mmCIF file of C-alpha atoms and ligand atoms in Angstrom:
data_model
loop_
_atom_site.group_PDB
_atom_site.id
_atom_site.type_symbol
_atom_site.label_atom_id
_atom_site.label_comp_id
_atom_site.label_asym_id
_atom_site.label_seq_id
_atom_site.Cartn_x
_atom_site.Cartn_y
_atom_site.Cartn_z
ATOM 1 C CA UNK A 227 -18.024 26.134 16.855
ATOM 2 C CA UNK A 228 -17.588 23.208 14.306
ATOM 3 C CA UNK A 229 -14.129 22.330 13.571
ATOM 4 C CA UNK A 230 -12.984 22.419 9.920
ATOM 5 C CA UNK A 231 -10.531 19.790 8.830
ATOM 6 C CA UNK A 232 -8.763 19.176 5.869
ATOM 7 C CA UNK A 233 -7.452 15.859 4.619
ATOM 8 C CA UNK A 234 -5.026 15.806 1.612
ATOM 9 C CA UNK A 235 -5.047 12.495 -0.093
ATOM 10 C CA UNK A 236 -7.890 10.260 -1.403
ATOM 11 C CA UNK A 237 -6.652 6.710 -0.640
ATOM 12 C CA UNK A 238 -7.709 4.316 1.860
ATOM 13 C CA UNK A 239 -5.791 6.303 4.706
ATOM 14 C CA UNK A 240 -7.471 9.569 4.020
ATOM 15 C CA UNK A 241 -10.971 8.375 2.918
ATOM 16 C CA UNK A 242 -10.866 6.289 6.407
ATOM 17 C CA UNK A 243 -10.037 9.384 8.370
ATOM 18 C CA UNK A 244 -12.546 11.813 6.463
ATOM 19 C CA UNK A 245 -15.168 8.986 7.184
ATOM 20 C CA UNK A 246 -14.510 8.672 10.764
ATOM 21 C CA UNK A 247 -14.027 12.294 11.463
ATOM 22 C CA UNK A 248 -17.341 13.308 9.637
ATOM 23 C CA UNK A 249 -19.142 10.700 11.586
ATOM 24 C CA UNK A 250 -17.727 12.540 14.737
ATOM 25 C CA UNK A 251 -19.463 15.913 13.781
ATOM 26 C CA UNK A 252 -16.479 17.641 12.209
ATOM 27 C CA UNK A 253 -16.473 19.702 8.917
ATOM 28 C CA UNK A 254 -14.590 17.508 6.421
ATOM 29 C CA UNK A 255 -12.939 18.509 2.777
ATOM 30 C CA UNK A 256 -10.682 16.137 0.715
ATOM 31 C CA UNK A 257 -8.377 17.447 -1.417
ATOM 32 C CA UNK A 258 -7.027 15.104 -3.769
ATOM 33 C CA UNK A 259 -4.355 14.998 -6.922
ATOM 34 C CA UNK A 260 -6.196 12.282 -8.284
ATOM 35 C CA UNK A 261 -9.155 10.898 -7.010
ATOM 36 C CA UNK A 262 -8.589 7.222 -8.256
ATOM 37 C CA UNK A 263 -5.003 7.675 -8.091
ATOM 38 C CA UNK A 264 -2.410 6.338 -5.202
ATOM 39 C CA UNK A 265 -1.186 3.027 -4.038
ATOM 40 C CA UNK A 266 -4.775 2.226 -2.802
ATOM 41 C CA UNK A 267 -6.636 2.075 -6.074
ATOM 42 C CA UNK A 268 -4.072 -0.646 -7.595
ATOM 43 C CA UNK A 269 -3.050 -2.403 -4.326
ATOM 44 C CA UNK A 270 -4.089 -6.026 -4.943
ATOM 45 C CA UNK A 271 -3.436 -8.911 -2.319
ATOM 46 C CA UNK A 272 -5.464 -7.984 0.355
ATOM 47 C CA UNK A 273 -5.171 -6.947 4.094
ATOM 48 C CA UNK A 274 -3.522 -8.663 6.841
ATOM 49 C CA UNK A 275 -5.393 -9.562 10.242
ATOM 50 C CA UNK A 276 -5.520 -12.312 12.601
ATOM 51 C CA UNK A 277 -8.652 -13.069 12.546
ATOM 52 C CA UNK A 278 -8.809 -17.143 11.727
ATOM 53 C CA UNK A 279 -9.254 -19.515 14.823
ATOM 54 C CA UNK A 280 -5.454 -20.653 14.593
ATOM 55 C CA UNK A 281 -4.121 -17.331 14.710
ATOM 56 C CA UNK A 282 -4.015 -14.376 17.011
ATOM 57 C CA UNK A 283 -2.485 -10.670 16.720
ATOM 58 C CA UNK A 284 0.493 -12.034 19.094
ATOM 59 C CA UNK A 285 1.545 -14.535 16.215
ATOM 60 C CA UNK A 286 0.819 -11.773 13.504
ATOM 61 C CA UNK A 287 3.171 -9.261 15.917
ATOM 62 C CA UNK A 288 5.824 -12.414 16.000
ATOM 63 C CA UNK A 289 5.832 -12.963 12.467
ATOM 64 C CA UNK A 290 6.057 -8.907 11.597
ATOM 65 C CA UNK A 291 9.242 -8.894 14.103
ATOM 66 C CA UNK A 292 10.853 -11.798 12.943
ATOM 67 C CA UNK A 293 11.042 -10.429 9.315
ATOM 68 C CA UNK A 294 11.829 -7.043 10.298
ATOM 69 C CA UNK A 295 14.945 -8.143 11.158
ATOM 70 C CA UNK A 296 14.744 -6.699 14.942
ATOM 71 C CA UNK A 297 14.509 -2.987 13.120
ATOM 72 C CA UNK A 298 10.553 -2.510 13.726
ATOM 73 C CA UNK A 299 9.297 -0.202 16.230
ATOM 74 C CA UNK A 300 7.936 -3.004 18.826
ATOM 75 C CA UNK A 301 5.118 -0.679 19.882
ATOM 76 C CA UNK A 302 3.702 0.228 16.794
ATOM 77 C CA UNK A 303 3.919 -3.565 15.435
ATOM 78 C CA UNK A 304 1.993 -4.556 18.346
ATOM 79 C CA UNK A 305 -0.770 -1.815 17.898
ATOM 80 C CA UNK A 306 -1.302 -2.735 14.350
ATOM 81 C CA UNK A 307 -1.407 -6.434 14.825
ATOM 82 C CA UNK A 308 -4.032 -5.778 17.353
ATOM 83 C CA UNK A 309 -6.088 -3.430 15.420
ATOM 84 C CA UNK A 310 -6.032 -5.142 12.358
ATOM 85 C CA UNK A 311 -8.512 -7.731 13.354
ATOM 86 C CA UNK A 312 -10.978 -4.419 14.795
ATOM 87 C CA UNK A 313 -10.369 -2.599 11.444
ATOM 88 C CA UNK A 314 -11.741 -5.831 9.358
ATOM 89 C CA UNK A 315 -14.628 -6.270 11.607
ATOM 90 C CA UNK A 316 -15.689 -2.643 11.056
ATOM 91 C CA UNK A 317 -15.364 -2.535 7.821
ATOM 92 C CA UNK A 318 -17.703 -6.151 7.421
ATOM 93 C CA UNK A 319 -20.503 -4.379 9.785
ATOM 94 C CA UNK A 320 -20.113 -1.165 7.247
ATOM 95 C CA UNK A 321 -21.067 -3.568 4.766
ATOM 96 C CA UNK A 322 -17.627 -4.539 2.954
ATOM 97 C CA UNK A 323 -17.715 -7.933 1.596
ATOM 98 C CA UNK A 324 -14.436 -9.573 1.841
ATOM 99 C CA UNK A 325 -14.136 -13.289 -0.387
ATOM 100 C CA UNK A 326 -14.604 -16.217 2.311
ATOM 101 C CA UNK A 327 -11.057 -17.600 2.007
ATOM 102 C CA UNK A 328 -8.010 -16.081 3.736
ATOM 103 C CA UNK A 329 -4.641 -16.306 1.969
ATOM 104 C CA UNK A 330 -1.090 -16.551 2.618
ATOM 105 C CA UNK A 331 1.446 -14.212 1.806
ATOM 106 C CA UNK A 332 5.753 -14.331 2.206
ATOM 107 C CA UNK A 333 6.775 -14.059 6.087
ATOM 108 C CA UNK A 334 3.377 -14.853 7.581
ATOM 109 C CA UNK A 335 3.184 -18.368 9.089
ATOM 110 C CA UNK A 336 -0.754 -18.169 8.726
ATOM 111 C CA UNK A 337 -3.400 -17.326 6.185
ATOM 112 C CA UNK A 338 -4.302 -13.968 7.230
ATOM 113 C CA UNK A 339 -4.762 -12.201 4.000
ATOM 114 C CA UNK A 340 -8.958 -10.771 3.810
ATOM 115 C CA UNK A 341 -9.118 -9.849 0.125
ATOM 116 C CA UNK A 342 -11.678 -9.174 -2.709
ATOM 117 C CA UNK A 343 -10.410 -11.126 -5.364
ATOM 118 C CA UNK A 344 -7.626 -9.496 -6.659
ATOM 119 C CA UNK A 345 -8.518 -6.348 -6.866
ATOM 120 C CA UNK A 346 -8.990 -5.423 -3.107
ATOM 121 C CA UNK A 347 -7.782 -1.881 -3.070
ATOM 122 C CA UNK A 348 -9.737 -0.560 -6.119
ATOM 123 C CA UNK A 349 -13.099 -2.125 -4.679
ATOM 124 C CA UNK A 350 -12.483 -1.247 -0.979
ATOM 125 C CA UNK A 351 -11.589 2.486 -2.066
ATOM 126 C CA UNK A 352 -14.626 2.396 -4.005
ATOM 127 C CA UNK A 353 -16.867 1.547 -1.150
ATOM 128 C CA UNK A 354 -15.063 3.909 1.115
ATOM 129 C CA UNK A 355 -15.595 6.599 -1.493
ATOM 130 C CA UNK A 356 -19.286 5.895 -1.725
ATOM 131 C CA UNK A 357 -19.527 6.267 1.887
ATOM 132 C CA UNK A 358 -17.671 9.370 2.374
ATOM 133 C CA UNK A 359 -20.048 10.842 -0.373
ATOM 134 C CA UNK A 360 -22.953 9.563 1.440
ATOM 135 C CA UNK A 361 -22.238 11.155 4.725
ATOM 136 C CA UNK A 362 -21.516 14.695 3.039
ATOM 137 C CA UNK A 363 -17.611 14.935 2.670
ATOM 138 C CA UNK A 364 -16.512 17.581 0.592
ATOM 139 C CA UNK A 365 -14.082 16.105 -2.084
ATOM 140 C CA UNK A 366 -11.937 18.579 -4.137
ATOM 141 C CA UNK A 367 -10.026 16.684 -7.108
ATOM 142 C CA UNK A 368 -7.477 17.074 -9.555
ATOM 143 C CA UNK A 369 -5.542 19.478 -6.847
ATOM 144 C CA UNK A 370 -2.048 19.424 -6.118
ATOM 145 C CA UNK A 371 -1.644 20.653 -2.615
ATOM 146 C CA UNK A 372 1.536 22.459 -1.287
ATOM 147 C CA UNK A 373 1.971 23.158 2.141
ATOM 148 C CA UNK A 374 3.598 26.223 3.205
ATOM 149 C CA UNK A 375 6.310 25.949 5.775
ATOM 150 C CA UNK A 376 8.240 29.043 7.456
ATOM 151 C CA UNK A 377 10.838 28.560 10.112
ATOM 152 C CA UNK A 378 9.594 24.982 10.562
ATOM 153 C CA UNK A 379 6.006 26.023 11.228
ATOM 154 C CA UNK A 380 3.091 25.179 8.742
ATOM 155 C CA UNK A 381 1.412 28.491 7.708
ATOM 156 C CA UNK A 382 -0.992 26.929 5.389
ATOM 157 C CA UNK A 383 -1.312 25.249 2.072
ATOM 158 C CA UNK A 384 -1.901 26.215 -1.767
ATOM 159 C CA UNK A 385 -3.572 24.454 -4.592
ATOM 160 C CA UNK A 386 -2.362 24.181 -7.915
ATOM 161 C CA UNK A 387 -5.608 25.359 -9.668
ATOM 162 C CA UNK A 388 -7.134 27.858 -7.164
ATOM 163 C CA UNK A 389 -3.965 29.167 -5.766
ATOM 164 C CA UNK A 390 -3.799 31.487 -2.636
ATOM 165 C CA UNK A 391 -3.057 30.680 0.913
ATOM 166 C CA UNK A 392 -5.579 28.300 2.848
ATOM 167 C CA UNK A 393 -4.994 28.978 6.532
ATOM 168 C CA UNK A 394 -8.511 28.728 8.073
ATOM 169 C CA UNK A 395 -7.820 25.011 9.044
ATOM 170 C CA UNK A 396 -8.160 23.251 12.324
ATOM 171 C CA UNK A 397 -6.552 20.366 11.671
ATOM 172 C CA UNK A 398 -4.557 18.858 8.973
ATOM 173 C CA UNK A 399 -4.709 15.263 7.756
ATOM 174 C CA UNK A 400 -1.654 14.377 5.473
ATOM 175 C CA UNK A 401 -2.621 11.087 3.766
ATOM 176 C CA UNK A 402 -0.579 11.748 0.452
ATOM 177 C CA UNK A 403 0.970 8.191 0.648
ATOM 178 C CA UNK A 404 4.526 7.080 -0.198
ATOM 179 C CA UNK A 405 7.291 8.278 -2.827
ATOM 180 C CA UNK A 406 8.204 5.128 -4.752
ATOM 181 C CA UNK A 407 7.598 6.172 -8.254
ATOM 182 C CA UNK A 408 10.654 8.183 -7.833
ATOM 183 C CA UNK A 409 12.407 5.118 -8.886
ATOM 184 C CA UNK A 410 12.765 3.575 -12.481
ATOM 185 C CA UNK A 411 11.662 0.376 -11.715
ATOM 186 C CA UNK A 412 8.672 0.601 -9.406
ATOM 187 C CA UNK A 413 4.968 -0.573 -8.808
ATOM 188 C CA UNK A 414 3.435 2.772 -7.868
ATOM 189 C CA UNK A 415 1.346 4.754 -9.970
ATOM 190 C CA UNK A 416 2.677 8.554 -10.917
ATOM 191 C CA UNK A 417 0.941 10.239 -8.141
ATOM 192 C CA UNK A 418 3.170 9.178 -5.833
ATOM 193 C CA UNK A 419 6.039 11.329 -5.911
ATOM 194 C CA UNK A 420 6.287 12.447 -2.266
ATOM 195 C CA UNK A 421 5.783 15.907 -3.008
ATOM 196 C CA UNK A 422 3.506 16.526 -0.412
ATOM 197 C CA UNK A 423 4.268 14.745 2.841
ATOM 198 C CA UNK A 424 8.287 14.086 2.638
ATOM 199 C CA UNK A 425 8.930 17.531 1.024
ATOM 200 C CA UNK A 426 7.203 19.304 3.697
ATOM 201 C CA UNK A 427 9.111 17.334 6.047
ATOM 202 C CA UNK A 428 12.338 18.222 4.190
ATOM 203 C CA UNK A 429 11.360 21.933 4.472
ATOM 204 C CA UNK A 430 9.914 21.785 8.093
ATOM 205 C CA UNK A 431 13.569 21.049 8.890
ATOM 206 C CA UNK A 432 14.128 19.038 12.597
ATOM 207 C CA UNK A 433 13.732 15.158 12.790
ATOM 208 C CA UNK A 434 10.399 15.540 11.005
ATOM 209 C CA UNK A 435 11.217 12.535 8.353
ATOM 210 C CA UNK A 436 13.078 9.813 9.638
ATOM 211 C CA UNK A 437 13.727 6.207 8.170
ATOM 212 C CA UNK A 438 14.014 7.099 4.719
ATOM 213 C CA UNK A 439 16.553 4.340 3.761
ATOM 214 C CA UNK A 440 13.708 1.906 4.489
ATOM 215 C CA UNK A 441 12.275 1.251 1.003
ATOM 216 C CA UNK A 442 10.547 -1.968 0.390
ATOM 217 C CA UNK A 443 11.594 -3.297 -3.147
ATOM 218 C CA UNK A 444 8.535 -5.736 -4.450
ATOM 219 C CA UNK A 445 10.132 -8.870 -5.967
ATOM 220 C CA UNK A 446 7.246 -9.723 -8.706
ATOM 221 C CA UNK A 447 6.685 -6.763 -11.080
ATOM 222 C CA UNK A 448 6.213 -7.308 -14.606
ATOM 223 C CA UNK A 449 6.287 -5.022 -17.599
ATOM 224 C CA UNK A 450 4.504 -6.205 -20.848
ATOM 225 C CA UNK A 451 4.432 -3.648 -23.886
ATOM 226 C CA UNK A 452 3.895 -0.402 -21.975
ATOM 227 C CA UNK A 453 2.058 -1.724 -19.293
ATOM 228 C CA UNK A 454 3.149 -2.347 -15.638
ATOM 229 C CA UNK A 455 1.688 -4.817 -13.066
ATOM 230 C CA UNK A 456 2.525 -6.094 -9.917
ATOM 231 C CA UNK A 457 1.943 -9.585 -9.775
ATOM 232 C CA UNK A 458 0.318 -10.111 -6.328
ATOM 233 C CA UNK A 459 2.175 -12.188 -3.580
ATOM 234 C CA UNK A 460 -0.708 -14.166 -2.838
ATOM 235 C CA UNK A 461 -0.308 -15.825 -6.265
ATOM 236 C CA UNK A 462 2.838 -17.486 -4.602
ATOM 237 C CA UNK A 463 1.184 -17.597 -1.136
ATOM 238 C CA UNK A 464 -0.313 -21.531 -1.272
ATOM 239 C CA UNK A 465 -1.928 -20.735 -4.986
ATOM 240 C CA UNK A 466 1.263 -22.362 -6.450
ATOM 241 C CA UNK A 467 2.929 -19.955 -8.568
ATOM 242 C CA UNK A 468 6.779 -20.396 -8.719
ATOM 243 C CA UNK A 469 9.510 -18.115 -9.929
ATOM 244 C CA UNK A 470 11.926 -19.888 -12.028
ATOM 245 C CA UNK A 471 14.871 -18.632 -14.315
ATOM 246 C CA UNK A 472 15.456 -19.801 -17.749
ATOM 247 C CA UNK A 473 16.133 -23.326 -16.927
ATOM 248 C CA UNK A 474 12.982 -23.694 -14.969
ATOM 249 C CA UNK A 475 15.192 -23.786 -11.609
ATOM 250 C CA UNK A 476 13.262 -22.681 -8.425
ATOM 251 C CA UNK A 477 16.495 -20.837 -7.565
ATOM 252 C CA UNK A 478 14.996 -18.777 -4.436
ATOM 253 C CA UNK A 479 15.845 -21.833 -2.556
ATOM 254 C CA UNK A 480 19.246 -21.199 -2.769
ATOM 255 C CA UNK A 481 18.771 -17.840 -0.924
ATOM 256 C CA UNK A 482 16.161 -18.886 1.648
ATOM 257 C CA UNK A 483 14.402 -22.291 2.894
ATOM 258 C CA UNK A 484 11.092 -21.107 2.398
ATOM 259 C CA UNK A 485 11.956 -20.129 -1.419
ATOM 260 C CA UNK A 486 9.119 -18.296 -3.129
ATOM 261 C CA UNK A 487 7.534 -17.524 0.284
ATOM 262 C CA UNK A 488 10.769 -15.692 1.524
ATOM 263 C CA UNK A 489 10.196 -12.135 2.950
ATOM 264 C CA UNK A 490 10.138 -9.611 -0.054
ATOM 265 C CA UNK A 491 13.573 -7.986 0.927
ATOM 266 C CA UNK A 492 15.145 -11.538 0.792
ATOM 267 C CA UNK A 493 13.257 -12.673 -2.231
ATOM 268 C CA UNK A 494 13.843 -9.190 -4.332
ATOM 269 C CA UNK A 495 17.849 -9.583 -3.830
ATOM 270 C CA UNK A 496 17.677 -13.255 -4.963
ATOM 271 C CA UNK A 497 16.004 -12.167 -8.003
ATOM 272 C CA UNK A 498 18.231 -9.116 -8.806
ATOM 273 C CA UNK A 499 21.164 -11.422 -7.976
ATOM 274 C CA UNK A 500 19.860 -13.969 -10.507
ATOM 275 C CA UNK A 501 19.378 -11.145 -13.379
ATOM 276 C CA UNK A 502 22.647 -9.835 -12.435
ATOM 277 C CA UNK A 503 24.247 -13.007 -12.934
ATOM 278 C CA UNK A 504 22.969 -12.945 -16.710
ATOM 279 C CA UNK A 505 19.896 -15.011 -15.982
ATOM 280 C CA UNK A 506 16.262 -14.297 -16.882
ATOM 281 C CA UNK A 507 13.913 -14.629 -14.370
ATOM 282 C CA UNK A 508 10.006 -15.617 -14.811
ATOM 283 C CA UNK A 509 6.468 -16.287 -12.894
ATOM 284 C CA UNK A 510 5.416 -19.678 -13.342
ATOM 285 C CA UNK A 511 1.661 -19.475 -13.057
ATOM 286 C CA UNK A 512 0.668 -22.944 -14.687
ATOM 287 C CA UNK A 513 0.074 -24.592 -11.454
ATOM 288 C CA UNK A 514 -2.656 -22.241 -10.198
ATOM 289 C CA UNK A 515 -6.229 -23.859 -10.205
ATOM 290 C CA UNK A 516 -9.126 -21.988 -11.365
ATOM 291 C CA UNK A 517 -6.831 -19.067 -12.212
ATOM 292 C CA UNK A 518 -9.363 -16.704 -13.992
ATOM 293 C CA UNK A 519 -11.673 -17.027 -11.253
ATOM 294 C CA UNK A 520 -9.169 -16.168 -8.429
ATOM 295 C CA UNK A 521 -6.872 -13.676 -9.931
ATOM 296 C CA UNK A 522 -9.221 -11.957 -12.703
ATOM 297 C CA UNK A 523 -7.131 -8.882 -12.930
ATOM 298 C CA UNK A 524 -3.891 -10.633 -13.641
ATOM 299 C CA UNK A 525 -5.724 -12.873 -16.072
ATOM 300 C CA UNK A 526 -7.072 -9.954 -17.693
ATOM 301 C CA UNK A 527 -3.850 -8.217 -18.066
ATOM 302 C CA UNK A 528 -2.123 -11.274 -19.302
ATOM 303 C CA UNK A 529 -4.664 -11.763 -22.036
ATOM 304 C CA UNK A 530 -4.221 -7.802 -23.027
ATOM 305 C CA UNK A 531 -0.910 -9.017 -24.080
ATOM 306 C CA UNK A 532 -1.487 -12.011 -25.623
ATOM 307 C CA UNK A 533 -0.778 -14.185 -22.935
ATOM 308 C CA UNK A 534 -2.479 -16.584 -20.434
ATOM 309 C CA UNK A 535 -1.301 -18.417 -17.188
ATOM 310 C CA UNK A 536 0.425 -21.230 -19.292
ATOM 311 C CA UNK A 537 3.048 -18.751 -20.318
ATOM 312 C CA UNK A 538 5.913 -17.528 -18.145
ATOM 313 C CA UNK A 539 5.857 -13.927 -17.285
ATOM 314 C CA UNK A 540 9.055 -12.272 -16.868
ATOM 315 C CA UNK A 541 9.490 -10.363 -13.605
ATOM 316 C CA UNK A 542 11.773 -7.890 -11.756
ATOM 317 C CA UNK A 543 12.095 -6.200 -8.483
ATOM 318 C CA UNK A 544 10.935 -2.863 -7.722
ATOM 319 C CA UNK A 545 10.397 0.171 -5.578
ATOM 320 C CA UNK A 546 7.180 -0.753 -3.744
ATOM 321 C CA UNK A 547 6.512 0.228 -0.418
ATOM 322 C CA UNK A 548 8.208 3.568 1.480
ATOM 323 C CA UNK A 549 8.497 2.861 5.037
ATOM 324 C CA UNK A 550 9.863 6.209 6.083
ATOM 325 C CA UNK A 551 8.790 9.389 5.781
ATOM 326 C CA UNK A 552 6.908 11.998 8.064
ATOM 327 C CA UNK A 553 7.630 10.737 11.935
ATOM 328 C CA UNK A 554 4.652 10.160 13.642
ATOM 329 C CA UNK A 555 3.346 8.396 16.933
ATOM 330 C CA UNK A 556 0.965 5.334 16.400
ATOM 331 C CA UNK A 557 -1.662 8.092 16.694
ATOM 332 C CA UNK A 558 -0.452 9.604 13.192
ATOM 333 C CA UNK A 559 0.789 12.699 14.766
ATOM 334 C CA UNK A 560 3.944 14.526 13.808
ATOM 335 C CA UNK A 561 6.032 16.595 15.727
ATOM 336 C CA UNK A 562 5.769 19.440 13.193
ATOM 337 C CA UNK A 563 4.397 22.621 14.553
ATOM 338 C CA UNK A 564 1.189 23.552 12.384
ATOM 339 C CA UNK A 565 -1.253 26.072 12.603
ATOM 340 C CA UNK A 566 -0.547 27.445 15.908
ATOM 341 C CA UNK A 567 -1.359 30.968 14.681
ATOM 342 C CA UNK A 568 -4.259 29.818 12.769
ATOM 343 C CA UNK A 569 -6.368 27.864 14.958
ATOM 344 C CA UNK A 570 -9.590 30.422 15.735
HETATM 345 C C1 FAD B 701 0.915 -2.103 -6.786
HETATM 346 C C2 FAD B 701 0.790 -2.231 -5.238
HETATM 347 C C3 FAD B 701 -0.130 -3.308 -4.684
HETATM 348 C C4 FAD B 701 -0.093 -3.080 -3.272
HETATM 349 N N1 FAD B 701 -0.967 -4.142 -2.869
HETATM 350 C C5 FAD B 701 -1.045 -3.925 -1.303
HETATM 351 C C6 FAD B 701 -1.766 -5.234 -0.852
HETATM 352 O O1 FAD B 701 -2.003 -5.965 -1.438
HETATM 353 N N2 FAD B 701 -1.827 -5.244 0.763
HETATM 354 C C7 FAD B 701 -1.359 -4.166 1.209
HETATM 355 O O2 FAD B 701 -1.423 -4.117 2.497
HETATM 356 N N3 FAD B 701 -0.862 -2.988 0.624
HETATM 357 C C8 FAD B 701 -0.358 -2.862 -0.333
HETATM 358 N N4 FAD B 701 -0.180 -1.928 -1.002
HETATM 359 C C9 FAD B 701 0.281 -0.898 -0.392
HETATM 360 C C10 FAD B 701 -0.806 -0.168 -0.081
HETATM 361 O O3 FAD B 701 -1.615 0.015 -1.566
HETATM 362 C C11 FAD B 701 -0.640 1.336 0.658
HETATM 363 O O4 FAD B 701 0.387 1.139 1.671
HETATM 364 C C12 FAD B 701 -1.954 2.178 0.788
HETATM 365 O O5 FAD B 701 -2.783 1.967 -0.038
HETATM 366 C C13 FAD B 701 -1.572 3.560 1.363
HETATM 367 O O6 FAD B 701 -2.627 4.072 1.324
HETATM 368 P P1 FAD B 701 -2.867 5.920 1.589
HETATM 369 O O7 FAD B 701 -4.145 6.068 1.463
HETATM 370 O O8 FAD B 701 -1.768 6.002 2.699
HETATM 371 O O9 FAD B 701 -2.101 6.318 0.127
HETATM 372 P P2 FAD B 701 -2.377 6.291 -1.018
HETATM 373 O O10 FAD B 701 -3.461 5.322 -1.657
HETATM 374 O O11 FAD B 701 -1.120 6.058 -2.359
HETATM 375 O O12 FAD B 701 -3.077 7.666 -1.663
HETATM 376 C C14 FAD B 701 -2.273 8.772 -1.557
HETATM 377 C C15 FAD B 701 -3.438 9.765 -1.758
HETATM 378 O O13 FAD B 701 -3.012 11.088 -1.969
HETATM 379 C C16 FAD B 701 -2.843 12.063 -3.191
HETATM 380 N N5 FAD B 701 -1.766 13.304 -3.087
HETATM 381 C C17 FAD B 701 -0.231 12.739 -3.010
HETATM 382 N N6 FAD B 701 -0.037 13.911 -2.938
HETATM 383 C C18 FAD B 701 -0.674 14.860 -3.112
HETATM 384 C C19 FAD B 701 -0.711 16.294 -3.316
HETATM 385 N N7 FAD B 701 0.620 16.778 -3.358
HETATM 386 N N8 FAD B 701 -1.585 16.838 -3.530
HETATM 387 C C20 FAD B 701 -2.782 16.442 -3.297
HETATM 388 N N9 FAD B 701 -3.071 14.780 -3.050
HETATM 389 C C21 FAD B 701 -1.952 14.411 -2.911
HETATM 390 C C22 FAD B 701 -3.187 10.928 -4.324
HETATM 391 O O14 FAD B 701 -3.951 11.563 -5.316
HETATM 392 C C23 FAD B 701 -3.849 9.672 -3.445
HETATM 393 O O15 FAD B 701 -5.289 10.064 -3.561
HETATM 394 C C24 FAD B 701 0.408 -2.022 -2.356
HETATM 395 C C25 FAD B 701 0.601 -0.893 -3.204
HETATM 396 C C26 FAD B 701 0.874 -1.032 -4.692
HETATM 397 C C27 FAD B 701 1.589 0.245 -5.457
#
């Protein structure tokens, strides 16, 4: 009998799982709040993978462990840094075209950011969506899913519009992203409220949620008018964007020897301290060559608000990446008892 798999969430995680599982012959349905919602669609800079001749997964792992302040799960770091080049190769084989140059980001000792201009997430999500539809993945959009948990066991899920418990499921993939939209200052879209993944962890009880205290704050978010945008880290990495206060001082060097290329948590704290001390903080983009060609979405954003890269852009840190959540192993498996009574 063909197994039925439901995937909740249509970001890069959900769509990648859908494609892999459909190719493996399963019946796959993706259910999502917003087909083009979530972090994936607005993510900018690109994907880190050690593919350059002067780089290796081991070096990538060492950089990650260093900036992780010895708090990382070493097995997970080694697994993901060694898988990253494999995934990049797979995407290229599928026909995804990255730009030719690799970009640099904070904390990395090598150029290893694979990107598509400054809209990598949007372009990659559209690419994966097209592939999933081509393969015949069933997609249900504009549906908020809530899992039904009783006595620590998932009994099924309900969707807001259709209602009714759906329990004829063999496997459920939770790809509902993070919850950083809960913060007042955030880079995240409004879909990221944790109502799916983290909420069931709380309701299921036990040790299913972990590391919830680890929320990464991105240092360079801006709000112009009522539009908020993350100024991608690749602007600083080798492209020459500077972080300055109202006197033009590059104060980040007072906090870390790598200045603007310090790890995100260090730079976020530096900017926060500067703001708390009554200063104003800006990103100065004037030194970037071919700004419009390299960063079209930032350039269009500035233009919409009557600015260009010759103007200083006010910035602040905000909640960005939720590192904690459902406890899983490197294969993404939770310890929640699920569907045992439901598997046919
Ligand atoms: C502004 C920004 C820039 C970023 N830039 C980068 C970058 O350059 N490089 C990088 O590696 N990472 C970046 N990130 C992080 C990266 O985007 C995320 O780690 C990644 O996209 C997460 O993918 P995902 O599929 O797990 O989740 P998401 O893309 O967030 O998708 C979650 C999905 O779940 C759906 N959903 C949520 N709750 C429910 C529910 N209850 N019912 C139904 N559906 C639900 C949503 O609609 C959405 O489709 C960035 C993040 C942001 C916000």
